[in-house]
Each structure stands twice: as structure tokens, then as C-alpha cells.
mmCIF file of C-alpha atoms in Angstrom:
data_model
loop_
_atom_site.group_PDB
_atom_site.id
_atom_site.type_symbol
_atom_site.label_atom_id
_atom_site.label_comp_id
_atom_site.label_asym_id
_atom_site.label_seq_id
_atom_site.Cartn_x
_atom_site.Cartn_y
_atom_site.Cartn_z
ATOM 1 C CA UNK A 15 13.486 -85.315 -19.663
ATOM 2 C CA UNK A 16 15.656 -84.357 -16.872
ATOM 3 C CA UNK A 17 18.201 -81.558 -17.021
ATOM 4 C CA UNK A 18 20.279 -79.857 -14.185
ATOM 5 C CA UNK A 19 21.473 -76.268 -14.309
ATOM 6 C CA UNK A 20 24.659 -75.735 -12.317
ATOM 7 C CA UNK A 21 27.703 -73.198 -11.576
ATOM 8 C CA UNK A 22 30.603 -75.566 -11.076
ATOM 9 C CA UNK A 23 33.269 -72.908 -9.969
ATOM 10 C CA UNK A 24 35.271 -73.689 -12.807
ATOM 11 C CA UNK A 25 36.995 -77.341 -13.242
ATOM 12 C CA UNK A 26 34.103 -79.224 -14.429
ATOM 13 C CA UNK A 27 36.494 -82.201 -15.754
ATOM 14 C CA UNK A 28 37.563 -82.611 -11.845
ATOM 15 C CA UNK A 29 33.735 -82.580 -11.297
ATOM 16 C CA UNK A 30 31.296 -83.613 -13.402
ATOM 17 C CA UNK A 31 31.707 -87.395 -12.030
ATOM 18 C CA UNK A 32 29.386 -85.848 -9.019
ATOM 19 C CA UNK A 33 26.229 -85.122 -11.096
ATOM 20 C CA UNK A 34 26.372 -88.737 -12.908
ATOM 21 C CA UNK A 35 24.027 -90.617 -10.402
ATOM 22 C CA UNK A 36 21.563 -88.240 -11.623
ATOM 23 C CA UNK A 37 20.963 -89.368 -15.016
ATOM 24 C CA UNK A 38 20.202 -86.350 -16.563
ATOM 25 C CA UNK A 39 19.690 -85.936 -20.376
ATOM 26 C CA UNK A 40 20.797 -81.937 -20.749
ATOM 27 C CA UNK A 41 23.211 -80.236 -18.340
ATOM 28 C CA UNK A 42 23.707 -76.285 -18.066
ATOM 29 C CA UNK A 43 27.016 -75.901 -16.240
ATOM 30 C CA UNK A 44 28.406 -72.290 -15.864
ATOM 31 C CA UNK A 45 32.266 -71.108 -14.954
ATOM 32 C CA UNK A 46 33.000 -74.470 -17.446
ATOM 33 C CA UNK A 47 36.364 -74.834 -19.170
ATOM 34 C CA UNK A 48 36.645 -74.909 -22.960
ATOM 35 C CA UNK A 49 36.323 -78.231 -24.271
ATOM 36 C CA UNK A 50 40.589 -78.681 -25.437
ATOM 37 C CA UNK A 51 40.800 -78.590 -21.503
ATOM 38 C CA UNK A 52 38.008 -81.071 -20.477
ATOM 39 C CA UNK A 53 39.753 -84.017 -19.435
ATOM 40 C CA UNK A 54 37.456 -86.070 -17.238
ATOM 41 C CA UNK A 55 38.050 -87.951 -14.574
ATOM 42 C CA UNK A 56 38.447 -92.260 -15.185
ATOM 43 C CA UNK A 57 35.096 -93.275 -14.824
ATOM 44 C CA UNK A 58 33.383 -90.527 -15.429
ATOM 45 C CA UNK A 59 30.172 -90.613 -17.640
ATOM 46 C CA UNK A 60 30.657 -88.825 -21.358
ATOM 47 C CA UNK A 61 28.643 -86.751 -22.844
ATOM 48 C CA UNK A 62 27.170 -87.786 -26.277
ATOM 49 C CA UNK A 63 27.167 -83.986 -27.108
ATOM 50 C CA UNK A 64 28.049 -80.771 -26.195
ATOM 51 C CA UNK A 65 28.309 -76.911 -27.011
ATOM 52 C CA UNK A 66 30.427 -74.206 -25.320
ATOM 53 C CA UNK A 67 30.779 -70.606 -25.538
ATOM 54 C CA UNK A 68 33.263 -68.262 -23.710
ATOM 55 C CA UNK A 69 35.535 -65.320 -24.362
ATOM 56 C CA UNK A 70 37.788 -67.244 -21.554
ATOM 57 C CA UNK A 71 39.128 -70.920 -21.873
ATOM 58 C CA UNK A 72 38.529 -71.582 -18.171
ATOM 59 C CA UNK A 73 35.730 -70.058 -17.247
ATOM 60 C CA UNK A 74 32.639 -69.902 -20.018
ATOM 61 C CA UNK A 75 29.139 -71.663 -21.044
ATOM 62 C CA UNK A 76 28.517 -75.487 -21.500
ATOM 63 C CA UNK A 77 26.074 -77.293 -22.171
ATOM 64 C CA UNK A 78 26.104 -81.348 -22.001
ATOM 65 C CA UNK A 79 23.728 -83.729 -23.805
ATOM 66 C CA UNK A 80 23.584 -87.474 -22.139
ATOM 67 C CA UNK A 81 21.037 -88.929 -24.238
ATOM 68 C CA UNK A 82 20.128 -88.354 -27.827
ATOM 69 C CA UNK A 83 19.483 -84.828 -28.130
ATOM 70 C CA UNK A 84 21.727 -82.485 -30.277
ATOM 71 C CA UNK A 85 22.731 -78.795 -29.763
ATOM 72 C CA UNK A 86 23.124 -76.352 -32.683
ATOM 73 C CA UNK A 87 24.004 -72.650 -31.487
ATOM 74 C CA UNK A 88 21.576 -70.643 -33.667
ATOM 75 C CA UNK A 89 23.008 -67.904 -36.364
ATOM 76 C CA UNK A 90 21.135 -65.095 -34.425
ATOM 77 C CA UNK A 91 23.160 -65.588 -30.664
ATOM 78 C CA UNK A 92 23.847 -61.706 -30.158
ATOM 79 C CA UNK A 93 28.296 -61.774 -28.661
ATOM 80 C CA UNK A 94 26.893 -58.424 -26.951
ATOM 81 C CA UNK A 95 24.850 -60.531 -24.310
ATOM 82 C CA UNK A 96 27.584 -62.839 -24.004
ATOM 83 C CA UNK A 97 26.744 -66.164 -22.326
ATOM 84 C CA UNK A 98 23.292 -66.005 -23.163
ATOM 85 C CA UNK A 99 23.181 -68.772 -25.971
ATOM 86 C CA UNK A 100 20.239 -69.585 -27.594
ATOM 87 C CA UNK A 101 20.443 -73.234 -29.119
ATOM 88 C CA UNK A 102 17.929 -75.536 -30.984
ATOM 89 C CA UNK A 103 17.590 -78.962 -29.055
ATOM 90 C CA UNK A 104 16.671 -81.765 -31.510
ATOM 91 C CA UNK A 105 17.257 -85.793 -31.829
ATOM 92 C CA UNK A 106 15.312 -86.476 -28.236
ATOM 93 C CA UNK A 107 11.632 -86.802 -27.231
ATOM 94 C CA UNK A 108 11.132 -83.591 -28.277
ATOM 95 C CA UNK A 109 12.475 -80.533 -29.951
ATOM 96 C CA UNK A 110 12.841 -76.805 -28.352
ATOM 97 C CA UNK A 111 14.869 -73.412 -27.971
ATOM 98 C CA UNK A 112 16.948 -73.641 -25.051
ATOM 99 C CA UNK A 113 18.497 -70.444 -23.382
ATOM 100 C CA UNK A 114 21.763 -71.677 -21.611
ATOM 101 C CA UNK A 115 22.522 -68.650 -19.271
ATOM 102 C CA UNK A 116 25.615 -67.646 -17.103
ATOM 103 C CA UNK A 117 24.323 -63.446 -16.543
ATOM 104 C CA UNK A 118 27.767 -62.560 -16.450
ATOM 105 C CA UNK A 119 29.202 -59.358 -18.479
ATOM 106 C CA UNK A 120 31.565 -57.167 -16.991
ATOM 107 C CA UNK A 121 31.861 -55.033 -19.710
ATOM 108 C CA UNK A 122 28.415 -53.975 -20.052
ATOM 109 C CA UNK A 123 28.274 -50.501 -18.040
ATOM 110 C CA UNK A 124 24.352 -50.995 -18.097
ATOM 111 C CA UNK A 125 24.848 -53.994 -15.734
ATOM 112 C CA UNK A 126 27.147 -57.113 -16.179
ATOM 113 C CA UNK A 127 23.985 -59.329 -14.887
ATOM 114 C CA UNK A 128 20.050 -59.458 -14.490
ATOM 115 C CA UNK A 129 20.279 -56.428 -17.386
ATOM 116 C CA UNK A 130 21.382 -59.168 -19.257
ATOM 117 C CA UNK A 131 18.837 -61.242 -19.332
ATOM 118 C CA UNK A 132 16.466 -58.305 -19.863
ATOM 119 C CA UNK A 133 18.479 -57.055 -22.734
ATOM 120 C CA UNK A 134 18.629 -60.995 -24.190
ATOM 121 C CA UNK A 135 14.774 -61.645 -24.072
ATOM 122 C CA UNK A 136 13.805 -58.617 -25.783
ATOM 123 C CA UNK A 137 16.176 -59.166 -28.536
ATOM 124 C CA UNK A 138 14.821 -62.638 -28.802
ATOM 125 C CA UNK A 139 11.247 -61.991 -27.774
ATOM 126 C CA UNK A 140 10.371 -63.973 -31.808
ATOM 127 C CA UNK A 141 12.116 -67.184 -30.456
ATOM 128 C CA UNK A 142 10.895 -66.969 -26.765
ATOM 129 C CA UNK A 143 7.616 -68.672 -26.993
ATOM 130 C CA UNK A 144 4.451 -69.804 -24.763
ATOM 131 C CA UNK A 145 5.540 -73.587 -26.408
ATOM 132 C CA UNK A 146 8.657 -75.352 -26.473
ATOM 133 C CA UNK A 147 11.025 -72.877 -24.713
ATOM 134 C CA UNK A 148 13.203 -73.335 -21.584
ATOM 135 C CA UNK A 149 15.606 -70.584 -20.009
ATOM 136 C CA UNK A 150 17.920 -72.356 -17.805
ATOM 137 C CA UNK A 151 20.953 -71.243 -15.664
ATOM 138 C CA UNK A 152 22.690 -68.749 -12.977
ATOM 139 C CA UNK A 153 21.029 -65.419 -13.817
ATOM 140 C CA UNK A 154 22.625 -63.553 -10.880
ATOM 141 C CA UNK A 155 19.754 -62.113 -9.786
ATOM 142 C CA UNK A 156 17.270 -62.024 -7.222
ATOM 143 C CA UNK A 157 14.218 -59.806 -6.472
ATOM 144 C CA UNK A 158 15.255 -58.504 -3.417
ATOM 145 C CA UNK A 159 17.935 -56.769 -5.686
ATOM 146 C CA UNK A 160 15.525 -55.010 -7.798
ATOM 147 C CA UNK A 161 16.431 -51.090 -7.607
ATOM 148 C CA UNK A 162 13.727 -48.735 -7.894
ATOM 149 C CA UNK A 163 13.246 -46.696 -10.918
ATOM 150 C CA UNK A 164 15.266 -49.285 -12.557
ATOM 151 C CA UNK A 165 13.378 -51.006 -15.658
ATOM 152 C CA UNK A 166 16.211 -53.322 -15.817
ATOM 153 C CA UNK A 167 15.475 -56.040 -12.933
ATOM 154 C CA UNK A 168 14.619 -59.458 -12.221
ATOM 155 C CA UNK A 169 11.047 -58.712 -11.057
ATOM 156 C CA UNK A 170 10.760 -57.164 -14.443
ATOM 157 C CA UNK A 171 12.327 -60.180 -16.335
ATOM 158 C CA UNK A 172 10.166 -62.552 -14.176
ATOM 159 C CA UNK A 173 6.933 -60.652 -15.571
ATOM 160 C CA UNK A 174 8.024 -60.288 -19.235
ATOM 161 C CA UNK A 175 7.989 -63.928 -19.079
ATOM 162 C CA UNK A 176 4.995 -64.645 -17.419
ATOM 163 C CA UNK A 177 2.813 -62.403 -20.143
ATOM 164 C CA UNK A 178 4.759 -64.633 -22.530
ATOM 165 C CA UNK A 179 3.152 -67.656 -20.541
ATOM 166 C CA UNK A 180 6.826 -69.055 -19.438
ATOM 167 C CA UNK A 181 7.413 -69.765 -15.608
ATOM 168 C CA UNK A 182 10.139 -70.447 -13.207
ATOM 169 C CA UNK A 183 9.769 -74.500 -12.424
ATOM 170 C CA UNK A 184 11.167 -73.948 -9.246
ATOM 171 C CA UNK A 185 8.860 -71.388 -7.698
ATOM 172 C CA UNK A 186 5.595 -73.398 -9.397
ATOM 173 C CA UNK A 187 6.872 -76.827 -8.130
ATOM 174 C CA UNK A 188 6.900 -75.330 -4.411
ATOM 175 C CA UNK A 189 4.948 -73.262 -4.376
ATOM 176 C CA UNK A 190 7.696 -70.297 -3.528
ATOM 177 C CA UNK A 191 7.269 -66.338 -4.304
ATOM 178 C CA UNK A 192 9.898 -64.633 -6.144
ATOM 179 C CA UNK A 193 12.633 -63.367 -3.221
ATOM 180 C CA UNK A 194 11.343 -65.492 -0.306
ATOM 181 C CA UNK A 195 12.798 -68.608 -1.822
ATOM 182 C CA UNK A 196 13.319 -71.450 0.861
ATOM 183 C CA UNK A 197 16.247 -73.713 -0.953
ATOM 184 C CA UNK A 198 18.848 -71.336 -1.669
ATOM 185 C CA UNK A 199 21.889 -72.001 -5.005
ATOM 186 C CA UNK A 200 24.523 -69.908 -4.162
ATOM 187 C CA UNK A 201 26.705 -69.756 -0.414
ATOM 188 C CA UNK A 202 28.257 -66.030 -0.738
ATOM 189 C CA UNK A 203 32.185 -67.492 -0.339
ATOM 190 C CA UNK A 204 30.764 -70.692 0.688
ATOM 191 C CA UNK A 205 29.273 -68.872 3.796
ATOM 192 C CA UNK A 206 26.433 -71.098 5.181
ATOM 193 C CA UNK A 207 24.785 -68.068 6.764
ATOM 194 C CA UNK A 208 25.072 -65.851 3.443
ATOM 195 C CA UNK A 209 22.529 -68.087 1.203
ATOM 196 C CA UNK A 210 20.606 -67.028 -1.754
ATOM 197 C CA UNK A 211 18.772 -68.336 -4.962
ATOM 198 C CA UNK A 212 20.148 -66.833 -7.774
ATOM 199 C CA UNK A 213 19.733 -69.813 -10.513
ATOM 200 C CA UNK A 214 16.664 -70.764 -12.282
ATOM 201 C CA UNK A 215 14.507 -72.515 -14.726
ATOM 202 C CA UNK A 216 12.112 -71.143 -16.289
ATOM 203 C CA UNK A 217 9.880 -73.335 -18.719
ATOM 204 C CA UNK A 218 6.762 -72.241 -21.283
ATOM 205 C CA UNK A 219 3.378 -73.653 -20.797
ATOM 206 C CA UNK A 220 3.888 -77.178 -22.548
ATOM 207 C CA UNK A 221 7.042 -78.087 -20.364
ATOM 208 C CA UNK A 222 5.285 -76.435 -17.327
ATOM 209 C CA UNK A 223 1.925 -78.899 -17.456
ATOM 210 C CA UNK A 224 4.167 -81.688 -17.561
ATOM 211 C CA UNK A 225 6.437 -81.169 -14.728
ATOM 212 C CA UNK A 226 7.111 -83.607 -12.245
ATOM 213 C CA UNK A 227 9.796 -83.110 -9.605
ATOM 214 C CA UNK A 228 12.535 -79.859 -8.849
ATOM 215 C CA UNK A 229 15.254 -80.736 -6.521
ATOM 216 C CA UNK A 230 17.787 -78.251 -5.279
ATOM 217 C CA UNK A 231 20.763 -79.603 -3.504
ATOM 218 C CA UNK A 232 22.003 -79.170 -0.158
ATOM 219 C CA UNK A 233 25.004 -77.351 1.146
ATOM 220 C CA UNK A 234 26.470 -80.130 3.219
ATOM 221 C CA UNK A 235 26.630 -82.449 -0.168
ATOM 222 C CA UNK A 236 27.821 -79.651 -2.479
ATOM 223 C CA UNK A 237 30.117 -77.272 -0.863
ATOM 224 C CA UNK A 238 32.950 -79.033 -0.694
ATOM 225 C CA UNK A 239 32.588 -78.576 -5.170
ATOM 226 C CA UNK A 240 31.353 -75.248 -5.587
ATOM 227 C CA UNK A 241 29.741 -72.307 -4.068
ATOM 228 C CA UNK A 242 26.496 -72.840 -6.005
ATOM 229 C CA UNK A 243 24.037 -75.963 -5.498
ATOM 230 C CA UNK A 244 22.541 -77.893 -8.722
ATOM 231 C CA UNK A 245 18.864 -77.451 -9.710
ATOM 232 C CA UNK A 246 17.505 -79.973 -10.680
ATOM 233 C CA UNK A 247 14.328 -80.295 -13.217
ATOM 234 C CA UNK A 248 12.522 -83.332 -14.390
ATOM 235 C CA UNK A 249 9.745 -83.309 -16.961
ATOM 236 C CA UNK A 250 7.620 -86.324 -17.958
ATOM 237 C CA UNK A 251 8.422 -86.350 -21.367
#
């Protein structure tokens, strides 16, 4: 099962062409238009599925199935937390809870973005499981961001999953510490000296064991699209 997390900078239709030699089955795509404005390209591959969420018609959550799986946004997705969507994945080689992510709330006056993702899996700690659970997008955060005193940052989202036995794919795959990441995601304004890693993966213990490859892309082949690079995830399911 492959599946590709990536902020397109909004006009997927004009770009979703560029992810199709990848084959993926799912595809997490942030800053994506509502789907009454997705008019793809000739030629471009079509998804057999697909579920979006935003408060915005050009700029929201969507998520792409290629292959046979479904999406189904469950009854308890929380509008307070925004583009966090949890969604049941079924029809493929194997059924899970997805968490499609785009950390981006600016009307929170806690924090418009890792605060959401700490707020999100504590209100669904009962679906975020050590088996069959991925949490997949741009979380907007880093640890070299955490503040002190603040409860509310990504080292502290990084270890609330980890006691719940679920991993970032990336940092496992090479071997990478959290805020000394070596492929960045995001060019700040498209800035090749302003890189960071802001977008993730993180998988529970069954996905993790069968891992096989992460590939982030580079910034020569994807800034010319968007100011974040696609991660990539492939697990031998």
C-alpha cells in the first residue's frame, strides 16, 4: 500500500497529473480545492474515490483513493479541530482509521497548528490505536519550535504517540531524530536556503513492521508546483 501526503499550494486539478507516475493507492493533499472545482487536467489519472473537508472552496482537506479502498468520514470528526478528519479506510488489502491532517486553524487563540494535533489526539485517544492507525499530513510543526512551559508541542505530540506504540515512518525509515531531519517538506516562500520538515506520517505498530521504502522529494523536481515536497510511504501490504 503506497500513499503520499502532500501540500499542493492550492490548484490540485492543475497538478495532480505530477504525482501519477507514482502509483499510489491513498493520497493526503492539503490547500486542495472543493471537489465542484476539480477539473483535471486531459490525461490525468482519476481517482476511484475521494473525501474533502474545508470551511473554504479553494483551499481545504482531500483525500484521493486510486485503488479499491473507500473513505467514510466518521460521525465523531470534532469541526473545532478543523482539518483533522478522521475516516475509516475499507474495500483494500486492509482496513484502518486514517487521520488526514492539514494543522491549520486560525481561529483557535490556543494555536492555529501543532495545538491542533494535540487537541485532536486526545479527543480521539479511543480510535488512535497501537493497530491499524495512520496519521498522515502537514502538521506545521517541528521540534525545534517547541516553547518551553508549553504542554502543547510537537515533541509532546511525538511522545503521546509513541506510548500509544504509533511512529513517524519517516524518522524510523532513516534513521532521523525529531528536529535534525535531513530531507526537508516545506521551502519557506520557496527559499532553497529556508528548508524545513514540517509533514509527516506517522503509522501504529502493524503498518510500522511492514514498512518498506519513504521517499521525500527534492526541491529542484517540486518547486516549480508548490512550496512543500511529497512524502512518500510504501507498506508491503
Amino acid at each position: 500500500m503506497k500513499i503520499i501526503a502532500w501540500n499542493c499550494n492550492m490548484a490540485f486539478r492543475k497538478k495532480a497529473a505530477f504525482l501519477d507516475a507514482y502509483n499510489a493507492d491513498i493520497v493526503v493533499i492539503s490547500e486542495c480545492e472543493n471537489p465542484e472545482n476539480l477539473k483535471f487536467s486531459p490525461g490525468t489519472k482519476l481517482p476511484n474515490d475521494m473525501l474533502w473537508y474545508g470551511t473554504n472552496p479553494h483551499k481545504g482537506l482531500g483525500v484521493f483513493s486510486y485503488s479499491n479502498y473507500r473513505f467514510e468520514l466518521l460521525d465523531c470528526h470534532n469541526p473545532l479541530f478543523k482539518n483533522i478528519l478522521p475516516i475509516a479506510v475499507t474495500g483494500g488489502d486492509i482496513d484502518f482509521t486514517l487521520f488526514a491532517i492539514w494543522a491549520n486553524n486560525p481561529q483557535d487563540k490556543d494555536g492555529q497548528y501543532v495545538t491542533q494535533v494535540w487537541k485532536a489526539i486526545h479527543y480521539y485517544e479511543d480510535l488512535i490505536t497501537e493497530n491499524r492507525t495512520i496519521l498522515m499530513g502537514d502538521f506545521n510543526s517541528n521540534t525545534i519550535w517547541d516553547k518551553p512551559r508549553r504542554e502543547a508541542n510537537h515533541t509532546s505530540v511525538v511522545d503521546k504517540l509513541g506510548k500509544q506504540q504509533i511512529f513517524s515512518t519517516y524518522h524510523k525509515y532513516f534513521n532521523q531524530i525529531q528536529g535534525k531531519e535531513e530531507h526537508p517538506t516545506l521551502y519557506l516562500y520557496r527559499h532553497e536556503n529556508k528548508p524545513y520538515h514540517l509533514d509527516y506520517c506517522f503509522a501504529s505498530q502493524d503498518f510500522m513492521k511492514v514498512l518498506e521504502s519513504v521517499e521525500v522529494g527534492t526541491y529542484r523536481d517540486w518547486m516549480m508546483y508548490s512550496d512543500h515536497i511529497p512524502l512518500i510511504i510504501n507498506f508491503n501490504i
